PDB file of C-alpha atoms in Angstrom:
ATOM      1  CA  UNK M   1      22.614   8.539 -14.088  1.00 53.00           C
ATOM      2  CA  UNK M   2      22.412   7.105 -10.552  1.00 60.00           C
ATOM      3  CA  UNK M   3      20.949   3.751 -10.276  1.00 70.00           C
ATOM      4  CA  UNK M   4      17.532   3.369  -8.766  1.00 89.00           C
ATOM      5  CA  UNK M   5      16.758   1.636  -5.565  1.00 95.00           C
ATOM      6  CA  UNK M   6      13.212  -0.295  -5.112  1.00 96.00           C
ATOM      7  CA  UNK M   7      12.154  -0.611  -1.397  1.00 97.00           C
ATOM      8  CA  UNK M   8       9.544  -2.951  -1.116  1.00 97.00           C
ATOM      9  CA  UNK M   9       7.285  -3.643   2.442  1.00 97.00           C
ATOM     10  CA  UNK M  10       5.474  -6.810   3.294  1.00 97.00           C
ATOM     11  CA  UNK M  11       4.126  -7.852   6.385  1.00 97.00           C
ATOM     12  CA  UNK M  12       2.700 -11.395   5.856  1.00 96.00           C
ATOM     13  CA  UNK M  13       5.362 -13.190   7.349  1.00 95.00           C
ATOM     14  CA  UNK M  14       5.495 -16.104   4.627  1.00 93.00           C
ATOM     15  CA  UNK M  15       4.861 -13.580   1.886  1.00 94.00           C
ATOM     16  CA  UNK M  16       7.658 -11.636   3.380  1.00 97.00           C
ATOM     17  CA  UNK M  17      10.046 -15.014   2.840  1.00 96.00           C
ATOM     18  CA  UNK M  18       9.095 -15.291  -0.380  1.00 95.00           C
ATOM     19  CA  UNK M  19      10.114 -12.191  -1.769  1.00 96.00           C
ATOM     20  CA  UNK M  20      13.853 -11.819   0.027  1.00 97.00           C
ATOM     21  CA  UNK M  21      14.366 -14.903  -1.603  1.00 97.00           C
ATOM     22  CA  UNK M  22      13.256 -13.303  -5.308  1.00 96.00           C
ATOM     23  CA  UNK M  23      15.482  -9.979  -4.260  1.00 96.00           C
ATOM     24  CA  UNK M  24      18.264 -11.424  -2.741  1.00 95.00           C
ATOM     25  CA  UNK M  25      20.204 -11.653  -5.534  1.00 95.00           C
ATOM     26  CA  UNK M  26      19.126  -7.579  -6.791  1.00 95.00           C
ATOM     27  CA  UNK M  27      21.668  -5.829  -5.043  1.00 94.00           C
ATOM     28  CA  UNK M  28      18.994  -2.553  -5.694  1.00 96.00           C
ATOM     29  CA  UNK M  29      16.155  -3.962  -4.128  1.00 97.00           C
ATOM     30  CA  UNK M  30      15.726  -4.086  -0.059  1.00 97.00           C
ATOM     31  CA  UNK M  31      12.722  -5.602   1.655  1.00 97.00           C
ATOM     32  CA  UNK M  32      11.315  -4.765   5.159  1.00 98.00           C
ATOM     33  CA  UNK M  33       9.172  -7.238   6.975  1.00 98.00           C
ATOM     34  CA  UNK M  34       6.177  -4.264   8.063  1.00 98.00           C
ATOM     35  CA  UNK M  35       3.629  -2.408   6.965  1.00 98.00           C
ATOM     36  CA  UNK M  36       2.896   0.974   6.002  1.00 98.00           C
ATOM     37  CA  UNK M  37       0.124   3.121   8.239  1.00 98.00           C
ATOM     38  CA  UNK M  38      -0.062   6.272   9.527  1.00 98.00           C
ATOM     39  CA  UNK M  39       1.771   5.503  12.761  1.00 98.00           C
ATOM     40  CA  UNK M  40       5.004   3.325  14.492  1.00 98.00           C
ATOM     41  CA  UNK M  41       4.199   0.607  16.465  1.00 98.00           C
ATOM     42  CA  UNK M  42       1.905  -2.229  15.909  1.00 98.00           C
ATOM     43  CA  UNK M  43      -1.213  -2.934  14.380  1.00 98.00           C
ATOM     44  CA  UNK M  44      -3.368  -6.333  13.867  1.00 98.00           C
ATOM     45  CA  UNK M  45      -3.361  -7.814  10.417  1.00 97.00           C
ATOM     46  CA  UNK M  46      -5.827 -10.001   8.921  1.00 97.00           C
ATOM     47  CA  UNK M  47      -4.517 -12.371   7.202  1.00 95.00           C
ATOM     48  CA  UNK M  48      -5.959 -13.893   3.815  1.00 92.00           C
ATOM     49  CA  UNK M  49      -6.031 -17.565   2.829  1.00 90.00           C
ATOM     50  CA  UNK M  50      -7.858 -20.114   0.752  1.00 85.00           C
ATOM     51  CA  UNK M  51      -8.383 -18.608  -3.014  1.00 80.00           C
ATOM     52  CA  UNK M  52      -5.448 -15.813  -2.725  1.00 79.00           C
ATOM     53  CA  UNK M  53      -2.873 -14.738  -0.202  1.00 80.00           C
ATOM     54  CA  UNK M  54      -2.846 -11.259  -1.499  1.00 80.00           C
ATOM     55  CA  UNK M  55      -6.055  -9.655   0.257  1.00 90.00           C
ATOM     56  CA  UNK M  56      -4.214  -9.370   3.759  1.00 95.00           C
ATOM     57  CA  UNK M  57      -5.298  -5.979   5.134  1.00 96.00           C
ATOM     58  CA  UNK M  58      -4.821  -3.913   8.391  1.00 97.00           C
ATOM     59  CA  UNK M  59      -8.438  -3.134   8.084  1.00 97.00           C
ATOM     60  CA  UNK M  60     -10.889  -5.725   8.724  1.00 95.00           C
ATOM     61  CA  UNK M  61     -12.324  -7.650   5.842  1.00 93.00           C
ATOM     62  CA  UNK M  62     -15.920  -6.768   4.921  1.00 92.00           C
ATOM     63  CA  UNK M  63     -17.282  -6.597   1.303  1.00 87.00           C
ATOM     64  CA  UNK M  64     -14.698  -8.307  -0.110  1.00 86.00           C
ATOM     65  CA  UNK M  65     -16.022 -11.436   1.308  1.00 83.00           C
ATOM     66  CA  UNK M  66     -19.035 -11.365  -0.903  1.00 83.00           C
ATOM     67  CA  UNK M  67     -16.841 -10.760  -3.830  1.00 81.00           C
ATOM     68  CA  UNK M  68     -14.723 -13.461  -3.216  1.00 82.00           C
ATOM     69  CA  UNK M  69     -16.153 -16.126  -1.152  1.00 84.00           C
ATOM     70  CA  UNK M  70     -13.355 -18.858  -1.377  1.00 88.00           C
ATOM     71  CA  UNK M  71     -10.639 -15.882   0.420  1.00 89.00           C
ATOM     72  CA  UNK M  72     -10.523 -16.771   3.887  1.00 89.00           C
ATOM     73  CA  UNK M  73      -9.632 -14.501   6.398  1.00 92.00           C
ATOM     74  CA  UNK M  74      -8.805 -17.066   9.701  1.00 86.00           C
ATOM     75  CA  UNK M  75      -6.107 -15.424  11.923  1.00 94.00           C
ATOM     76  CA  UNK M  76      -5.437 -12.020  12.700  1.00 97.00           C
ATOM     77  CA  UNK M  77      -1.352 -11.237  13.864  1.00 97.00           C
ATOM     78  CA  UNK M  78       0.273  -8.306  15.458  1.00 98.00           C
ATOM     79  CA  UNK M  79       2.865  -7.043  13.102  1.00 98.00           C
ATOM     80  CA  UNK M  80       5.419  -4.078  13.093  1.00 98.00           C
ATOM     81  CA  UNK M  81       3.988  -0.791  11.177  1.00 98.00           C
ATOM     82  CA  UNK M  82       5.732   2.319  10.394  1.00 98.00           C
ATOM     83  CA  UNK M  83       4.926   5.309   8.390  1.00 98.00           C
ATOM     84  CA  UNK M  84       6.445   5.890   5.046  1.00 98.00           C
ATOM     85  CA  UNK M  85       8.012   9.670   6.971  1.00 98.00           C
ATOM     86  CA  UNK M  86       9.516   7.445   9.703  1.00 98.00           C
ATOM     87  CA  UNK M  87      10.881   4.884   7.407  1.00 98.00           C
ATOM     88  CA  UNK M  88      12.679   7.435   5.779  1.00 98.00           C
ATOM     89  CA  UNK M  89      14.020   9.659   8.286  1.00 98.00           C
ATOM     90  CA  UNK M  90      15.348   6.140   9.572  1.00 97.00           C
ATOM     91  CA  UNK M  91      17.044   5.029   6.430  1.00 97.00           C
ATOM     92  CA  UNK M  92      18.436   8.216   5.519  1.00 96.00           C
ATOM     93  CA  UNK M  93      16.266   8.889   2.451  1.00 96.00           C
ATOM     94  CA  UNK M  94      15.810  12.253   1.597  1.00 96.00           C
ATOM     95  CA  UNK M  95      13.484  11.288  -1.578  1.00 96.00           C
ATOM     96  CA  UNK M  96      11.161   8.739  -3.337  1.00 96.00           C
ATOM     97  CA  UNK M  97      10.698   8.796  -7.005  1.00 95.00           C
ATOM     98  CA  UNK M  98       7.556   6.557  -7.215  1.00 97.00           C
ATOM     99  CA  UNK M  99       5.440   5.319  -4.607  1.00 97.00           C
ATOM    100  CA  UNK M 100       3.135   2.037  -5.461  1.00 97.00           C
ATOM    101  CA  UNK M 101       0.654   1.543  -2.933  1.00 98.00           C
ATOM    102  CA  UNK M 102      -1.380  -1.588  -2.951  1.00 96.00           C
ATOM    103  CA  UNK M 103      -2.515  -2.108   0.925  1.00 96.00           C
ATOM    104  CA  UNK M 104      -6.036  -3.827   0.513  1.00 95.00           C
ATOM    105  CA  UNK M 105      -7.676  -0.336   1.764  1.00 95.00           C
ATOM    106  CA  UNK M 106      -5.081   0.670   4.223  1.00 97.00           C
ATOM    107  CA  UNK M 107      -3.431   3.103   1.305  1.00 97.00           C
ATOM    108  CA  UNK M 108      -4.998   6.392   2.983  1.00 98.00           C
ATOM    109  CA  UNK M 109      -3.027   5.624   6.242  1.00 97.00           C
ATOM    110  CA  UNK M 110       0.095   4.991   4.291  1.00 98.00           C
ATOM    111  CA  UNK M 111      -0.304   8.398   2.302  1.00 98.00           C
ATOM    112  CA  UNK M 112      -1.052  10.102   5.875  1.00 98.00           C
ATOM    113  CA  UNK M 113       1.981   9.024   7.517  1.00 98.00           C
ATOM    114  CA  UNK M 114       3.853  10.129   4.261  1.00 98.00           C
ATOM    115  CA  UNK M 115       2.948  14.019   4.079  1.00 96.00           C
ATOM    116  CA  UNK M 116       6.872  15.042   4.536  1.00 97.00           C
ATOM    117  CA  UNK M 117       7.969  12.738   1.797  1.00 98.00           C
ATOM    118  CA  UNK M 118       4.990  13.257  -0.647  1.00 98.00           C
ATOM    119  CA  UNK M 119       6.569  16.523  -1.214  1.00 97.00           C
ATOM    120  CA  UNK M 120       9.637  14.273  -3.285  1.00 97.00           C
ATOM    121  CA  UNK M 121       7.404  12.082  -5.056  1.00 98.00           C
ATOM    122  CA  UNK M 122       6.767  12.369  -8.836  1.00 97.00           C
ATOM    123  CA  UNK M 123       3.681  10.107  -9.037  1.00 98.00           C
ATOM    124  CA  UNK M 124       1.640   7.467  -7.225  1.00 98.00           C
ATOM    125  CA  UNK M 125       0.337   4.407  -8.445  1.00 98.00           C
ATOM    126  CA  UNK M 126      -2.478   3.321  -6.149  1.00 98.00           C
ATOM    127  CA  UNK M 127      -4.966   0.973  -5.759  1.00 96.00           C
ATOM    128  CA  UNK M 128      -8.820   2.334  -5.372  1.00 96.00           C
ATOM    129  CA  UNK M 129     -11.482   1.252  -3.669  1.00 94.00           C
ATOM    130  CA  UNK M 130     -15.292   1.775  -5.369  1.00 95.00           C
ATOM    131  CA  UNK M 131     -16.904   0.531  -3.058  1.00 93.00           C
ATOM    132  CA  UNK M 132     -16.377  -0.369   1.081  1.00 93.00           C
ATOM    133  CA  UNK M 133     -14.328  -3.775   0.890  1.00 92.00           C
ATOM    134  CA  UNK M 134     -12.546  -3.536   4.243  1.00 93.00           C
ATOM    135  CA  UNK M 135     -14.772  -1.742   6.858  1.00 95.00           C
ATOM    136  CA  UNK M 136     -13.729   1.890   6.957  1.00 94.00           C
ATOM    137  CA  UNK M 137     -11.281   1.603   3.995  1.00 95.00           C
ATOM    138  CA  UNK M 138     -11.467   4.912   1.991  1.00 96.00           C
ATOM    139  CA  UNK M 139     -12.734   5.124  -1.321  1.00 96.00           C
ATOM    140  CA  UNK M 140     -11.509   6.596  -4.308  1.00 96.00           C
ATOM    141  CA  UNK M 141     -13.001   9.773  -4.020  1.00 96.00           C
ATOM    142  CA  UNK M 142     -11.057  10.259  -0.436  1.00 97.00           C
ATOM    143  CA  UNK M 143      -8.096   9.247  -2.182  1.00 97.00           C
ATOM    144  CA  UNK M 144      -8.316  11.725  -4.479  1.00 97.00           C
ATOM    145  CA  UNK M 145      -8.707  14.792  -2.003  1.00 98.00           C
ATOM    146  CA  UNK M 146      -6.151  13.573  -0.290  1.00 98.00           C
ATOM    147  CA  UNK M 147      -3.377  13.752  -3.123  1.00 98.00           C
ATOM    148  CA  UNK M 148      -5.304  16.296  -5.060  1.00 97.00           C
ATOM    149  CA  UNK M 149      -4.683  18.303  -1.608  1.00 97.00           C
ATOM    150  CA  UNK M 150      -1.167  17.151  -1.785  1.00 97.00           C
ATOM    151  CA  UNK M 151      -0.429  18.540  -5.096  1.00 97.00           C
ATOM    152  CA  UNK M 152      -1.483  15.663  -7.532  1.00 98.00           C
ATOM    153  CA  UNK M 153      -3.446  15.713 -10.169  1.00 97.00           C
ATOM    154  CA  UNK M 154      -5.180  12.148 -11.642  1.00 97.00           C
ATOM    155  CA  UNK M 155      -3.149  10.608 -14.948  1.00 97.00           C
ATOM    156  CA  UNK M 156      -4.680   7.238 -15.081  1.00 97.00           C
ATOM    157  CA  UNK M 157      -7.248   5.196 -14.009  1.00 96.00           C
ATOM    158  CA  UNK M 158      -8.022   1.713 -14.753  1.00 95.00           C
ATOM    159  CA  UNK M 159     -11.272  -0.145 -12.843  1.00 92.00           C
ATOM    160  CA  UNK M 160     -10.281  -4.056 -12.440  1.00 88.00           C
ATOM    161  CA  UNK M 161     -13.709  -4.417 -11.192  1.00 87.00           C
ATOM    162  CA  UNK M 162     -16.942  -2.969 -10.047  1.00 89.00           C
ATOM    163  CA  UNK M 163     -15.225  -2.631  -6.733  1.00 89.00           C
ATOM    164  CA  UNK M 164     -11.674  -1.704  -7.329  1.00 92.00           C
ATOM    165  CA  UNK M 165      -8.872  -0.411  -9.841  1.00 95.00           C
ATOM    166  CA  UNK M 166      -5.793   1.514  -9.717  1.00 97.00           C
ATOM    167  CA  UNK M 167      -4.918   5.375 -10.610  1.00 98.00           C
ATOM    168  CA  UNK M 168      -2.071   7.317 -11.290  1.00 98.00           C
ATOM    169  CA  UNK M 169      -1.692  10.208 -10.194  1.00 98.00           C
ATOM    170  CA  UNK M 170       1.028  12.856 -10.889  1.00 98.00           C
ATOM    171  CA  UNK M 171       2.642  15.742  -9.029  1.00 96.00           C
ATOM    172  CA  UNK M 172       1.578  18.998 -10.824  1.00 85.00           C
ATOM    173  CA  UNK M 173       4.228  21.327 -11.912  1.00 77.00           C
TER     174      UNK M 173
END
């Protein structure tokens, strides 16, 4: 069996430090300081502080501040974006196994920019919005379409919150 590779994206430029220095000794895992959208070039990132560094988004923050009111959101930086089809081409990788999207909102644009190498993938974990957290983040039911359209069907789902979860989904046979 050939080994598995994990490619893993992070644009947060601290975040990004911290885990090359968790992979650098996993000869199978390769990080890439961007993010995933549905273009190549450059978009603004809001950046999340205070409670939890994990709520940085390339869509603005909007809900999710009432949620969580000790997550700030005080700078905004320009960082490098690419889609998950130009990535690939790039890299020379003619499939992905398993895709695991968790981009505060921003996971339609990463499925958009991925609809040549969606026809590789097996299955999709994804995080789900309920509810409009970032301003004009897509919500589970767009989601859906989208990789319903794409030739998935829903496995999964599991609702962290009143707000937000995650879902598998599947590629049908």
């Amino acid at each position: 069996m050939a080994s598995r590779h994990i490619h893993t994206f992070e644009p947060v430029p601290a975040l990004f430090a911290q885990v090359s220095e968790l992979a650098k000794t996993l000869p199978n895992v390769t990080c890439y300081n961007m993010a995933l959208a549905d273009i190549v070039g450059t978009l603004p990132l809001h950046v999340s502080g205070g409670q939890s560094d994990a709520c940085s988004s390339l869509l603005e923050p909007y809900t999710c501040l009432e949620e969580r009111p000790l997550i700030t959101f005080e700078k905004t930086i320009m960082v490098p974006v690419t889609t998950i089809d130009a990535w690939a081409q790039t890299h020379q990788i003619p499939t992905l196994d398993f895709l695991w999207l968790d981009l505060q909102g921003a996971e339609l644009l990463a499925l958009q920019g991925a609809t040549r190498m969606l026809k590789t993938v097996k299955a999709i974990l994804i995080e789900i919005n309920l509810t409009e957290r970032y301003k004009n983040a897509p919500l589970y039911t767009d989601i859906t379409s989208f990789l319903v359209s794409h030739g998935f069907t829903l496995d999964t789902e599991a609702l962290h919150h009143e707000t937000w979860g995650d879902a598998l989904f599947i590629k049908a046979v």
